Amino acid sequence: MNARHQYIIQLVNARGSIAVSELAQLTGVSEVTIRQDLNLLERDQFLRRIHGSALALDSDDVGTRMHTRYSIKQAIARHAAQLINKDESVFIEGGSTNALLARALSERHDVTVITVSHYIAHLLKDAACEVIVLGGMLQKSSESMIGPLTRYCIHQVHFHKAFVGIDGWHRETGFTGRNMLRCDVVDAVLAKGVDTFVLTDSSKFGQIYPYPLSPGYQVRRLITDNALDSASLLQLQDNGVEVIQVQEDNPALFV
């Protein structure tokens, strides 16, 4: 993959969709060349083509989702990493932003990471930090452990802080997820009463998925980017959620 291909992936994932004509203008090549690039990138499953445009993929695959809105997720992950103190054990649930958090902790000898994500565990296989992987049934699409055994394992371990992901938030539903068993894992973490942070970019707000987090376990802290709309911010704060907004990292420029 060359530098132009990387830049195209970055643009598509940051925008969600972008026209061939604009990609040609931004990269300084012809539309014919851009179409050839998009054919290759679609073949390798980095994006999806429609007539005249390229679309970002919507996938449960963590590696794919990590490329979507990468600079925003990286900024959220870096801020979260700064909240973790020396000699703390932290639970990292799963998802692309949490995977970036795990990567940010990989050089720290003074942290123990507890996770249900095999993707995150593999990401940390050569890391300096200690890694504990909890058991359960493997959800192959997300590479995460789920089910009653996973909930039992969460009850049996102790950690200072937890970082979880969500798929959507709406003022009528609160936080929701696309998968019932993954929401059950988050509920089990919230039930422990430790300092828990939801990590998510602002694109998730206004979206509704079928499975709500349990109303008995209140999310108290959220780290997102500064593009969160003011109405959602006010509603979250009225609901007792501390909202931390971070500035997006400057994306790398194509040369």
PDB file of C-alpha atoms in Angstrom:
ATOM      1  CA  MET A   1       0.000   0.000   0.000  1.00  0.00           C
ATOM      2  CA  ASN A   2       1.451   3.365  -1.013  1.00  0.00           C
ATOM      3  CA  ALA A   3       1.126   6.761   0.708  1.00  0.00           C
ATOM      4  CA  ARG A   4      -1.764   7.837  -1.540  1.00  0.00           C
ATOM      5  CA  HIS A   5      -3.748   4.708  -0.643  1.00  0.00           C
ATOM      6  CA  GLN A   6      -3.206   5.403   3.067  1.00  0.00           C
ATOM      7  CA  TYR A   7      -4.357   8.982   2.597  1.00  0.00           C
ATOM      8  CA  ILE A   8      -7.489   7.851   0.718  1.00  0.00           C
ATOM      9  CA  ILE A   9      -8.380   5.419   3.528  1.00  0.00           C
ATOM     10  CA  GLN A  10      -7.871   8.199   6.076  1.00  0.00           C
ATOM     11  CA  LEU A  11     -10.135  10.592   4.145  1.00  0.00           C
ATOM     12  CA  VAL A  12     -12.888   8.022   3.574  1.00  0.00           C
ATOM     13  CA  ASN A  13     -12.928   6.935   7.210  1.00  0.00           C
ATOM     14  CA  ALA A  14     -12.872  10.504   8.512  1.00  0.00           C
ATOM     15  CA  ARG A  15     -15.775  11.597   6.264  1.00  0.00           C
ATOM     16  CA  GLY A  16     -17.788   8.399   6.036  1.00  0.00           C
ATOM     17  CA  SER A  17     -18.112   8.970   2.274  1.00  0.00           C
ATOM     18  CA  ILE A  18     -16.262  11.095  -0.269  1.00  0.00           C
ATOM     19  CA  ALA A  19     -16.644  11.685  -4.004  1.00  0.00           C
ATOM     20  CA  VAL A  20     -14.132  10.433  -6.557  1.00  0.00           C
ATOM     21  CA  SER A  21     -13.783  13.963  -7.930  1.00  0.00           C
ATOM     22  CA  GLU A  22     -12.818  15.353  -4.523  1.00  0.00           C
ATOM     23  CA  LEU A  23     -10.336  12.528  -3.907  1.00  0.00           C
ATOM     24  CA  ALA A  24      -8.715  13.326  -7.265  1.00  0.00           C
ATOM     25  CA  GLN A  25      -8.464  17.002  -6.334  1.00  0.00           C
ATOM     26  CA  LEU A  26      -7.033  16.326  -2.871  1.00  0.00           C
ATOM     27  CA  THR A  27      -4.453  13.795  -4.048  1.00  0.00           C
ATOM     28  CA  GLY A  28      -3.453  15.527  -7.275  1.00  0.00           C
ATOM     29  CA  VAL A  29      -4.104  12.578  -9.583  1.00  0.00           C
ATOM     30  CA  SER A  30      -6.743  11.869 -12.234  1.00  0.00           C
ATOM     31  CA  GLU A  31     -10.183  10.422 -11.508  1.00  0.00           C
ATOM     32  CA  VAL A  32      -9.179   7.377 -13.558  1.00  0.00           C
ATOM     33  CA  THR A  33      -6.273   6.751 -11.175  1.00  0.00           C
ATOM     34  CA  ILE A  34      -8.557   7.249  -8.156  1.00  0.00           C
ATOM     35  CA  ARG A  35     -11.035   4.684  -9.510  1.00  0.00           C
ATOM     36  CA  GLN A  36      -8.192   2.214  -9.929  1.00  0.00           C
ATOM     37  CA  ASP A  37      -7.075   2.946  -6.351  1.00  0.00           C
ATOM     38  CA  LEU A  38     -10.607   2.413  -5.044  1.00  0.00           C
ATOM     39  CA  ASN A  39     -10.920  -0.894  -6.873  1.00  0.00           C
ATOM     40  CA  LEU A  40      -7.769  -2.143  -5.139  1.00  0.00           C
ATOM     41  CA  LEU A  41      -8.816  -0.829  -1.724  1.00  0.00           C
ATOM     42  CA  GLU A  42     -12.292  -2.348  -2.044  1.00  0.00           C
ATOM     43  CA  ARG A  43     -10.757  -5.674  -3.049  1.00  0.00           C
ATOM     44  CA  ASP A  44      -8.612  -5.588   0.119  1.00  0.00           C
ATOM     45  CA  GLN A  45     -11.691  -4.608   2.203  1.00  0.00           C
ATOM     46  CA  PHE A  46     -10.543  -1.146   3.299  1.00  0.00           C
ATOM     47  CA  LEU A  47     -13.640   0.619   1.914  1.00  0.00           C
ATOM     48  CA  ARG A  48     -16.719   0.141  -0.268  1.00  0.00           C
ATOM     49  CA  ARG A  49     -17.340   1.680  -3.684  1.00  0.00           C
ATOM     50  CA  ILE A  50     -20.589   3.101  -4.986  1.00  0.00           C
ATOM     51  CA  HIS A  51     -21.123   5.095  -8.184  1.00  0.00           C
ATOM     52  CA  GLY A  52     -18.947   8.210  -7.998  1.00  0.00           C
ATOM     53  CA  SER A  53     -17.937   7.809  -4.344  1.00  0.00           C
ATOM     54  CA  ALA A  54     -16.181   5.693  -1.738  1.00  0.00           C
ATOM     55  CA  LEU A  55     -17.807   4.655   1.555  1.00  0.00           C
ATOM     56  CA  ALA A  56     -16.299   3.675   4.897  1.00  0.00           C
ATOM     57  CA  LEU A  57     -17.024   0.131   6.026  1.00  0.00           C
ATOM     58  CA  ASP A  58     -19.435  -0.566   8.891  1.00  0.00           C
ATOM     59  CA  SER A  59     -18.061  -3.724  10.465  1.00  0.00           C
ATOM     60  CA  ASP A  60     -17.684  -5.557  13.775  1.00  0.00           C
ATOM     61  CA  ASP A  61     -14.068  -6.223  12.859  1.00  0.00           C
ATOM     62  CA  VAL A  62     -11.950  -4.166  15.273  1.00  0.00           C
ATOM     63  CA  GLY A  63      -9.054  -3.758  12.876  1.00  0.00           C
ATOM     64  CA  THR A  64     -11.376  -2.332  10.222  1.00  0.00           C
ATOM     65  CA  ARG A  65     -13.171  -0.008  12.635  1.00  0.00           C
ATOM     66  CA  MET A  66      -9.884   1.265  14.049  1.00  0.00           C
ATOM     67  CA  HIS A  67      -9.202   3.004  10.723  1.00  0.00           C
ATOM     68  CA  THR A  68     -12.549   4.852  10.911  1.00  0.00           C
ATOM     69  CA  ARG A  69     -12.174   8.354  12.441  1.00  0.00           C
ATOM     70  CA  TYR A  70      -8.694   7.253  13.478  1.00  0.00           C
ATOM     71  CA  SER A  71      -7.291  10.632  14.592  1.00  0.00           C
ATOM     72  CA  ILE A  72     -10.309  11.299  16.819  1.00  0.00           C
ATOM     73  CA  LYS A  73     -10.160   7.855  18.426  1.00  0.00           C
ATOM     74  CA  GLN A  74      -6.415   8.224  18.930  1.00  0.00           C
ATOM     75  CA  ALA A  75      -6.917  11.513  20.793  1.00  0.00           C
ATOM     76  CA  ILE A  76      -9.581   9.934  23.037  1.00  0.00           C
ATOM     77  CA  ALA A  77      -7.327   6.946  23.751  1.00  0.00           C
ATOM     78  CA  ARG A  78      -4.323   9.124  24.606  1.00  0.00           C
ATOM     79  CA  HIS A  79      -6.368  11.162  27.051  1.00  0.00           C
ATOM     80  CA  ALA A  80      -7.712   8.010  28.698  1.00  0.00           C
ATOM     81  CA  ALA A  81      -4.176   6.609  29.031  1.00  0.00           C
ATOM     82  CA  GLN A  82      -3.145   9.700  30.997  1.00  0.00           C
ATOM     83  CA  LEU A  83      -5.806   8.899  33.626  1.00  0.00           C
ATOM     84  CA  ILE A  84      -4.184   5.558  34.517  1.00  0.00           C
ATOM     85  CA  ASN A  85      -1.821   5.765  37.473  1.00  0.00           C
ATOM     86  CA  LYS A  86       1.253   3.748  38.356  1.00  0.00           C
ATOM     87  CA  ASP A  87       0.568   0.190  39.586  1.00  0.00           C
ATOM     88  CA  GLU A  88      -3.103   0.270  38.605  1.00  0.00           C
ATOM     89  CA  SER A  89      -5.016  -2.638  37.106  1.00  0.00           C
ATOM     90  CA  VAL A  90      -7.431  -1.541  34.394  1.00  0.00           C
ATOM     91  CA  PHE A  91     -10.213  -3.362  32.577  1.00  0.00           C
ATOM     92  CA  ILE A  92     -10.405  -2.634  28.830  1.00  0.00           C
ATOM     93  CA  GLU A  93     -13.566  -4.052  27.286  1.00  0.00           C
ATOM     94  CA  GLY A  94     -13.189  -3.986  23.518  1.00  0.00           C
ATOM     95  CA  GLY A  95     -13.812  -2.001  20.359  1.00  0.00           C
ATOM     96  CA  SER A  96     -11.552   0.173  18.239  1.00  0.00           C
ATOM     97  CA  THR A  97     -11.028   3.129  20.604  1.00  0.00           C
ATOM     98  CA  ASN A  98     -10.309   0.794  23.493  1.00  0.00           C
ATOM     99  CA  ALA A  99      -7.838  -1.089  21.295  1.00  0.00           C
ATOM    100  CA  LEU A 100      -6.011   2.199  20.717  1.00  0.00           C
ATOM    101  CA  LEU A 101      -6.004   2.771  24.489  1.00  0.00           C
ATOM    102  CA  ALA A 102      -4.427  -0.654  24.996  1.00  0.00           C
ATOM    103  CA  ARG A 103      -1.780   0.186  22.426  1.00  0.00           C
ATOM    104  CA  ALA A 104      -1.048   3.451  24.247  1.00  0.00           C
ATOM    105  CA  LEU A 105      -0.362   1.438  27.416  1.00  0.00           C
ATOM    106  CA  SER A 106       1.845  -1.166  25.759  1.00  0.00           C
ATOM    107  CA  GLU A 107       5.160   0.380  26.856  1.00  0.00           C
ATOM    108  CA  ARG A 108       4.174   0.801  30.509  1.00  0.00           C
ATOM    109  CA  HIS A 109       5.720  -1.710  32.913  1.00  0.00           C
ATOM    110  CA  ASP A 110       3.620  -0.392  35.804  1.00  0.00           C
ATOM    111  CA  VAL A 111       0.133  -1.273  34.512  1.00  0.00           C
ATOM    112  CA  THR A 112      -1.899  -4.496  34.351  1.00  0.00           C
ATOM    113  CA  VAL A 113      -4.478  -4.730  31.567  1.00  0.00           C
ATOM    114  CA  ILE A 114      -7.483  -7.024  32.072  1.00  0.00           C
ATOM    115  CA  THR A 115      -9.538  -7.620  28.945  1.00  0.00           C
ATOM    116  CA  VAL A 116     -12.206  -9.777  27.326  1.00  0.00           C
ATOM    117  CA  SER A 117     -10.908  -8.907  23.865  1.00  0.00           C
ATOM    118  CA  HIS A 118      -8.659 -11.393  22.105  1.00  0.00           C
ATOM    119  CA  TYR A 119      -7.875  -8.657  19.581  1.00  0.00           C
ATOM    120  CA  ILE A 120      -6.514  -6.464  22.372  1.00  0.00           C
ATOM    121  CA  ALA A 121      -4.658  -9.391  23.944  1.00  0.00           C
ATOM    122  CA  HIS A 122      -2.957 -10.115  20.615  1.00  0.00           C
ATOM    123  CA  LEU A 123      -2.143  -6.416  20.225  1.00  0.00           C
ATOM    124  CA  LEU A 124      -0.319  -6.594  23.594  1.00  0.00           C
ATOM    125  CA  LYS A 125       1.449  -9.935  23.048  1.00  0.00           C
ATOM    126  CA  ASP A 126       4.886  -8.223  23.073  1.00  0.00           C
ATOM    127  CA  ALA A 127       3.935  -5.381  25.424  1.00  0.00           C
ATOM    128  CA  ALA A 128       5.705  -4.384  28.622  1.00  0.00           C
ATOM    129  CA  CYS A 129       2.467  -4.341  30.631  1.00  0.00           C
ATOM    130  CA  GLU A 130       0.965  -7.411  32.255  1.00  0.00           C
ATOM    131  CA  VAL A 131      -2.090  -8.804  30.427  1.00  0.00           C
ATOM    132  CA  ILE A 132      -4.936 -10.889  31.879  1.00  0.00           C
ATOM    133  CA  VAL A 133      -7.479 -12.349  29.432  1.00  0.00           C
ATOM    134  CA  LEU A 134     -10.829 -13.408  30.870  1.00  0.00           C
ATOM    135  CA  GLY A 135     -12.672 -16.508  29.693  1.00  0.00           C
ATOM    136  CA  GLY A 136     -16.049 -17.152  28.140  1.00  0.00           C
ATOM    137  CA  MET A 137     -17.570 -17.827  24.741  1.00  0.00           C
ATOM    138  CA  LEU A 138     -15.715 -16.238  21.828  1.00  0.00           C
ATOM    139  CA  GLN A 139     -17.793 -13.928  19.651  1.00  0.00           C
ATOM    140  CA  LYS A 140     -15.842 -14.448  16.449  1.00  0.00           C
ATOM    141  CA  SER A 141     -16.951 -11.275  14.652  1.00  0.00           C
ATOM    142  CA  SER A 142     -15.615  -8.967  17.377  1.00  0.00           C
ATOM    143  CA  GLU A 143     -12.953 -11.323  18.815  1.00  0.00           C
ATOM    144  CA  SER A 144     -14.416 -10.717  22.296  1.00  0.00           C
ATOM    145  CA  MET A 145     -15.489 -13.043  25.072  1.00  0.00           C
ATOM    146  CA  ILE A 146     -19.180 -13.015  26.039  1.00  0.00           C
ATOM    147  CA  GLY A 147     -21.715 -14.997  28.035  1.00  0.00           C
ATOM    148  CA  PRO A 148     -22.289 -16.175  31.640  1.00  0.00           C
ATOM    149  CA  LEU A 149     -18.717 -17.408  32.136  1.00  0.00           C
ATOM    150  CA  THR A 150     -17.363 -14.006  31.128  1.00  0.00           C
ATOM    151  CA  ARG A 151     -19.702 -12.281  33.590  1.00  0.00           C
ATOM    152  CA  TYR A 152     -18.522 -14.684  36.327  1.00  0.00           C
ATOM    153  CA  CYS A 153     -14.866 -13.929  35.523  1.00  0.00           C
ATOM    154  CA  ILE A 154     -15.523 -10.181  35.759  1.00  0.00           C
ATOM    155  CA  HIS A 155     -17.053 -10.701  39.213  1.00  0.00           C
ATOM    156  CA  GLN A 156     -13.947 -12.605  40.342  1.00  0.00           C
ATOM    157  CA  VAL A 157     -11.280 -10.059  39.367  1.00  0.00           C
ATOM    158  CA  HIS A 158     -10.561  -6.603  40.753  1.00  0.00           C
ATOM    159  CA  PHE A 159      -9.422  -3.484  38.929  1.00  0.00           C
ATOM    160  CA  HIS A 160      -9.019   0.227  39.684  1.00  0.00           C
ATOM    161  CA  LYS A 161     -10.567   1.636  36.496  1.00  0.00           C
ATOM    162  CA  ALA A 162     -12.561   0.306  33.552  1.00  0.00           C
ATOM    163  CA  PHE A 163     -12.894   1.512  29.962  1.00  0.00           C
ATOM    164  CA  VAL A 164     -15.832   0.326  27.871  1.00  0.00           C
ATOM    165  CA  GLY A 165     -17.323   1.067  24.476  1.00  0.00           C
ATOM    166  CA  ILE A 166     -20.870   1.658  23.233  1.00  0.00           C
ATOM    167  CA  ASP A 167     -22.514   1.720  19.807  1.00  0.00           C
ATOM    168  CA  GLY A 168     -25.034   4.519  20.278  1.00  0.00           C
ATOM    169  CA  TRP A 169     -26.593   7.126  22.545  1.00  0.00           C
ATOM    170  CA  HIS A 170     -29.918   8.930  22.243  1.00  0.00           C
ATOM    171  CA  ARG A 171     -31.754  11.119  24.713  1.00  0.00           C
ATOM    172  CA  GLU A 172     -34.758   8.748  24.610  1.00  0.00           C
ATOM    173  CA  THR A 173     -32.808   5.516  25.128  1.00  0.00           C
ATOM    174  CA  GLY A 174     -29.504   6.383  26.784  1.00  0.00           C
ATOM    175  CA  PHE A 175     -26.528   4.205  25.874  1.00  0.00           C
ATOM    176  CA  THR A 176     -27.277   1.264  23.576  1.00  0.00           C
ATOM    177  CA  GLY A 177     -25.426  -1.543  21.813  1.00  0.00           C
ATOM    178  CA  ARG A 178     -25.911  -3.674  18.710  1.00  0.00           C
ATOM    179  CA  ASN A 179     -25.226  -6.944  20.551  1.00  0.00           C
ATOM    180  CA  MET A 180     -27.091  -8.098  23.675  1.00  0.00           C
ATOM    181  CA  LEU A 181     -24.275 -10.255  25.087  1.00  0.00           C
ATOM    182  CA  ARG A 182     -21.654  -7.527  24.718  1.00  0.00           C
ATOM    183  CA  CYS A 183     -23.995  -5.118  26.539  1.00  0.00           C
ATOM    184  CA  ASP A 184     -24.240  -7.767  29.267  1.00  0.00           C
ATOM    185  CA  VAL A 185     -20.439  -7.647  29.646  1.00  0.00           C
ATOM    186  CA  VAL A 186     -20.548  -3.858  30.050  1.00  0.00           C
ATOM    187  CA  ASP A 187     -23.367  -4.187  32.610  1.00  0.00           C
ATOM    188  CA  ALA A 188     -21.227  -6.651  34.597  1.00  0.00           C
ATOM    189  CA  VAL A 189     -18.388  -4.120  34.666  1.00  0.00           C
ATOM    190  CA  LEU A 190     -20.672  -1.245  35.698  1.00  0.00           C
ATOM    191  CA  ALA A 191     -22.146  -3.430  38.465  1.00  0.00           C
ATOM    192  CA  LYS A 192     -18.746  -3.573  40.182  1.00  0.00           C
ATOM    193  CA  GLY A 193     -18.976   0.140  40.967  1.00  0.00           C
ATOM    194  CA  VAL A 194     -15.400   1.003  39.958  1.00  0.00           C
ATOM    195  CA  ASP A 195     -14.421   4.173  38.131  1.00  0.00           C
ATOM    196  CA  THR A 196     -15.723   3.388  34.612  1.00  0.00           C
ATOM    197  CA  PHE A 197     -15.277   5.476  31.463  1.00  0.00           C
ATOM    198  CA  VAL A 198     -17.163   5.138  28.202  1.00  0.00           C
ATOM    199  CA  LEU A 199     -14.815   5.859  25.284  1.00  0.00           C
ATOM    200  CA  THR A 200     -16.562   6.823  22.057  1.00  0.00           C
ATOM    201  CA  ASP A 201     -16.368   9.406  19.301  1.00  0.00           C
ATOM    202  CA  SER A 202     -19.197  11.879  18.742  1.00  0.00           C
ATOM    203  CA  SER A 203     -20.531  10.082  15.640  1.00  0.00           C
ATOM    204  CA  LYS A 204     -22.281   7.572  17.960  1.00  0.00           C
ATOM    205  CA  PHE A 205     -24.600  10.216  19.441  1.00  0.00           C
ATOM    206  CA  GLY A 206     -28.120  10.341  18.054  1.00  0.00           C
ATOM    207  CA  GLN A 207     -27.917   6.660  17.066  1.00  0.00           C
ATOM    208  CA  ILE A 208     -30.175   3.961  18.567  1.00  0.00           C
ATOM    209  CA  TYR A 209     -29.403   0.236  18.727  1.00  0.00           C
ATOM    210  CA  PRO A 210     -31.657  -2.549  20.045  1.00  0.00           C
ATOM    211  CA  TYR A 211     -30.024  -3.286  23.405  1.00  0.00           C
ATOM    212  CA  PRO A 212     -29.820  -0.668  26.189  1.00  0.00           C
ATOM    213  CA  LEU A 213     -27.387  -0.831  29.055  1.00  0.00           C
ATOM    214  CA  SER A 214     -29.148  -1.793  32.272  1.00  0.00           C
ATOM    215  CA  PRO A 215     -30.848   1.244  33.881  1.00  0.00           C
ATOM    216  CA  GLY A 216     -29.600  -0.047  37.234  1.00  0.00           C
ATOM    217  CA  TYR A 217     -25.977   0.726  36.379  1.00  0.00           C
ATOM    218  CA  GLN A 218     -25.395   4.381  35.625  1.00  0.00           C
ATOM    219  CA  VAL A 219     -22.569   5.524  33.332  1.00  0.00           C
ATOM    220  CA  ARG A 220     -20.841   8.353  35.182  1.00  0.00           C
ATOM    221  CA  ARG A 221     -17.936   9.312  32.910  1.00  0.00           C
ATOM    222  CA  LEU A 222     -17.608   9.739  29.163  1.00  0.00           C
ATOM    223  CA  ILE A 223     -14.603  10.665  27.032  1.00  0.00           C
ATOM    224  CA  THR A 224     -15.455  11.866  23.531  1.00  0.00           C
ATOM    225  CA  ASP A 225     -14.353  14.522  21.049  1.00  0.00           C
ATOM    226  CA  ASN A 226     -15.306  18.182  20.919  1.00  0.00           C
ATOM    227  CA  ALA A 227     -17.705  17.697  17.985  1.00  0.00           C
ATOM    228  CA  LEU A 228     -20.407  16.440  20.378  1.00  0.00           C
ATOM    229  CA  ASP A 229     -23.503  18.576  19.815  1.00  0.00           C
ATOM    230  CA  SER A 230     -24.518  20.963  22.593  1.00  0.00           C
ATOM    231  CA  ALA A 231     -27.985  19.430  23.115  1.00  0.00           C
ATOM    232  CA  SER A 232     -26.536  15.961  23.744  1.00  0.00           C
ATOM    233  CA  LEU A 233     -23.851  17.419  26.009  1.00  0.00           C
ATOM    234  CA  LEU A 234     -26.442  19.223  28.119  1.00  0.00           C
ATOM    235  CA  GLN A 235     -28.670  16.129  28.348  1.00  0.00           C
ATOM    236  CA  LEU A 236     -25.748  13.944  29.445  1.00  0.00           C
ATOM    237  CA  GLN A 237     -24.703  16.446  32.091  1.00  0.00           C
ATOM    238  CA  ASP A 238     -28.297  16.734  33.335  1.00  0.00           C
ATOM    239  CA  ASN A 239     -28.242  12.933  33.703  1.00  0.00           C
ATOM    240  CA  GLY A 240     -25.192  13.133  35.939  1.00  0.00           C
ATOM    241  CA  VAL A 241     -22.597  12.089  33.348  1.00  0.00           C
ATOM    242  CA  GLU A 242     -19.224  13.819  33.511  1.00  0.00           C
ATOM    243  CA  VAL A 243     -18.284  14.540  29.881  1.00  0.00           C
ATOM    244  CA  ILE A 244     -14.636  14.989  28.921  1.00  0.00           C
ATOM    245  CA  GLN A 245     -14.154  16.374  25.415  1.00  0.00           C
ATOM    246  CA  VAL A 246     -10.793  16.164  23.659  1.00  0.00           C
ATOM    247  CA  GLN A 247      -9.368  17.874  20.599  1.00  0.00           C
ATOM    248  CA  GLU A 248      -8.863  15.712  17.516  1.00  0.00           C
ATOM    249  CA  ASP A 249      -5.244  14.898  16.711  1.00  0.00           C
ATOM    250  CA  ASN A 250      -3.984  16.589  13.583  1.00  0.00           C
ATOM    251  CA  PRO A 251      -4.289  13.994  10.798  1.00  0.00           C
ATOM    252  CA  ALA A 252      -1.141  13.206   8.842  1.00  0.00           C
ATOM    253  CA  LEU A 253      -0.949  15.141   5.584  1.00  0.00           C
ATOM    254  CA  PHE A 254      -0.463  13.367   2.264  1.00  0.00           C
ATOM    255  CA  VAL A 255       2.796  14.245   0.578  1.00  0.00           C
TER     256      VAL A 255
END
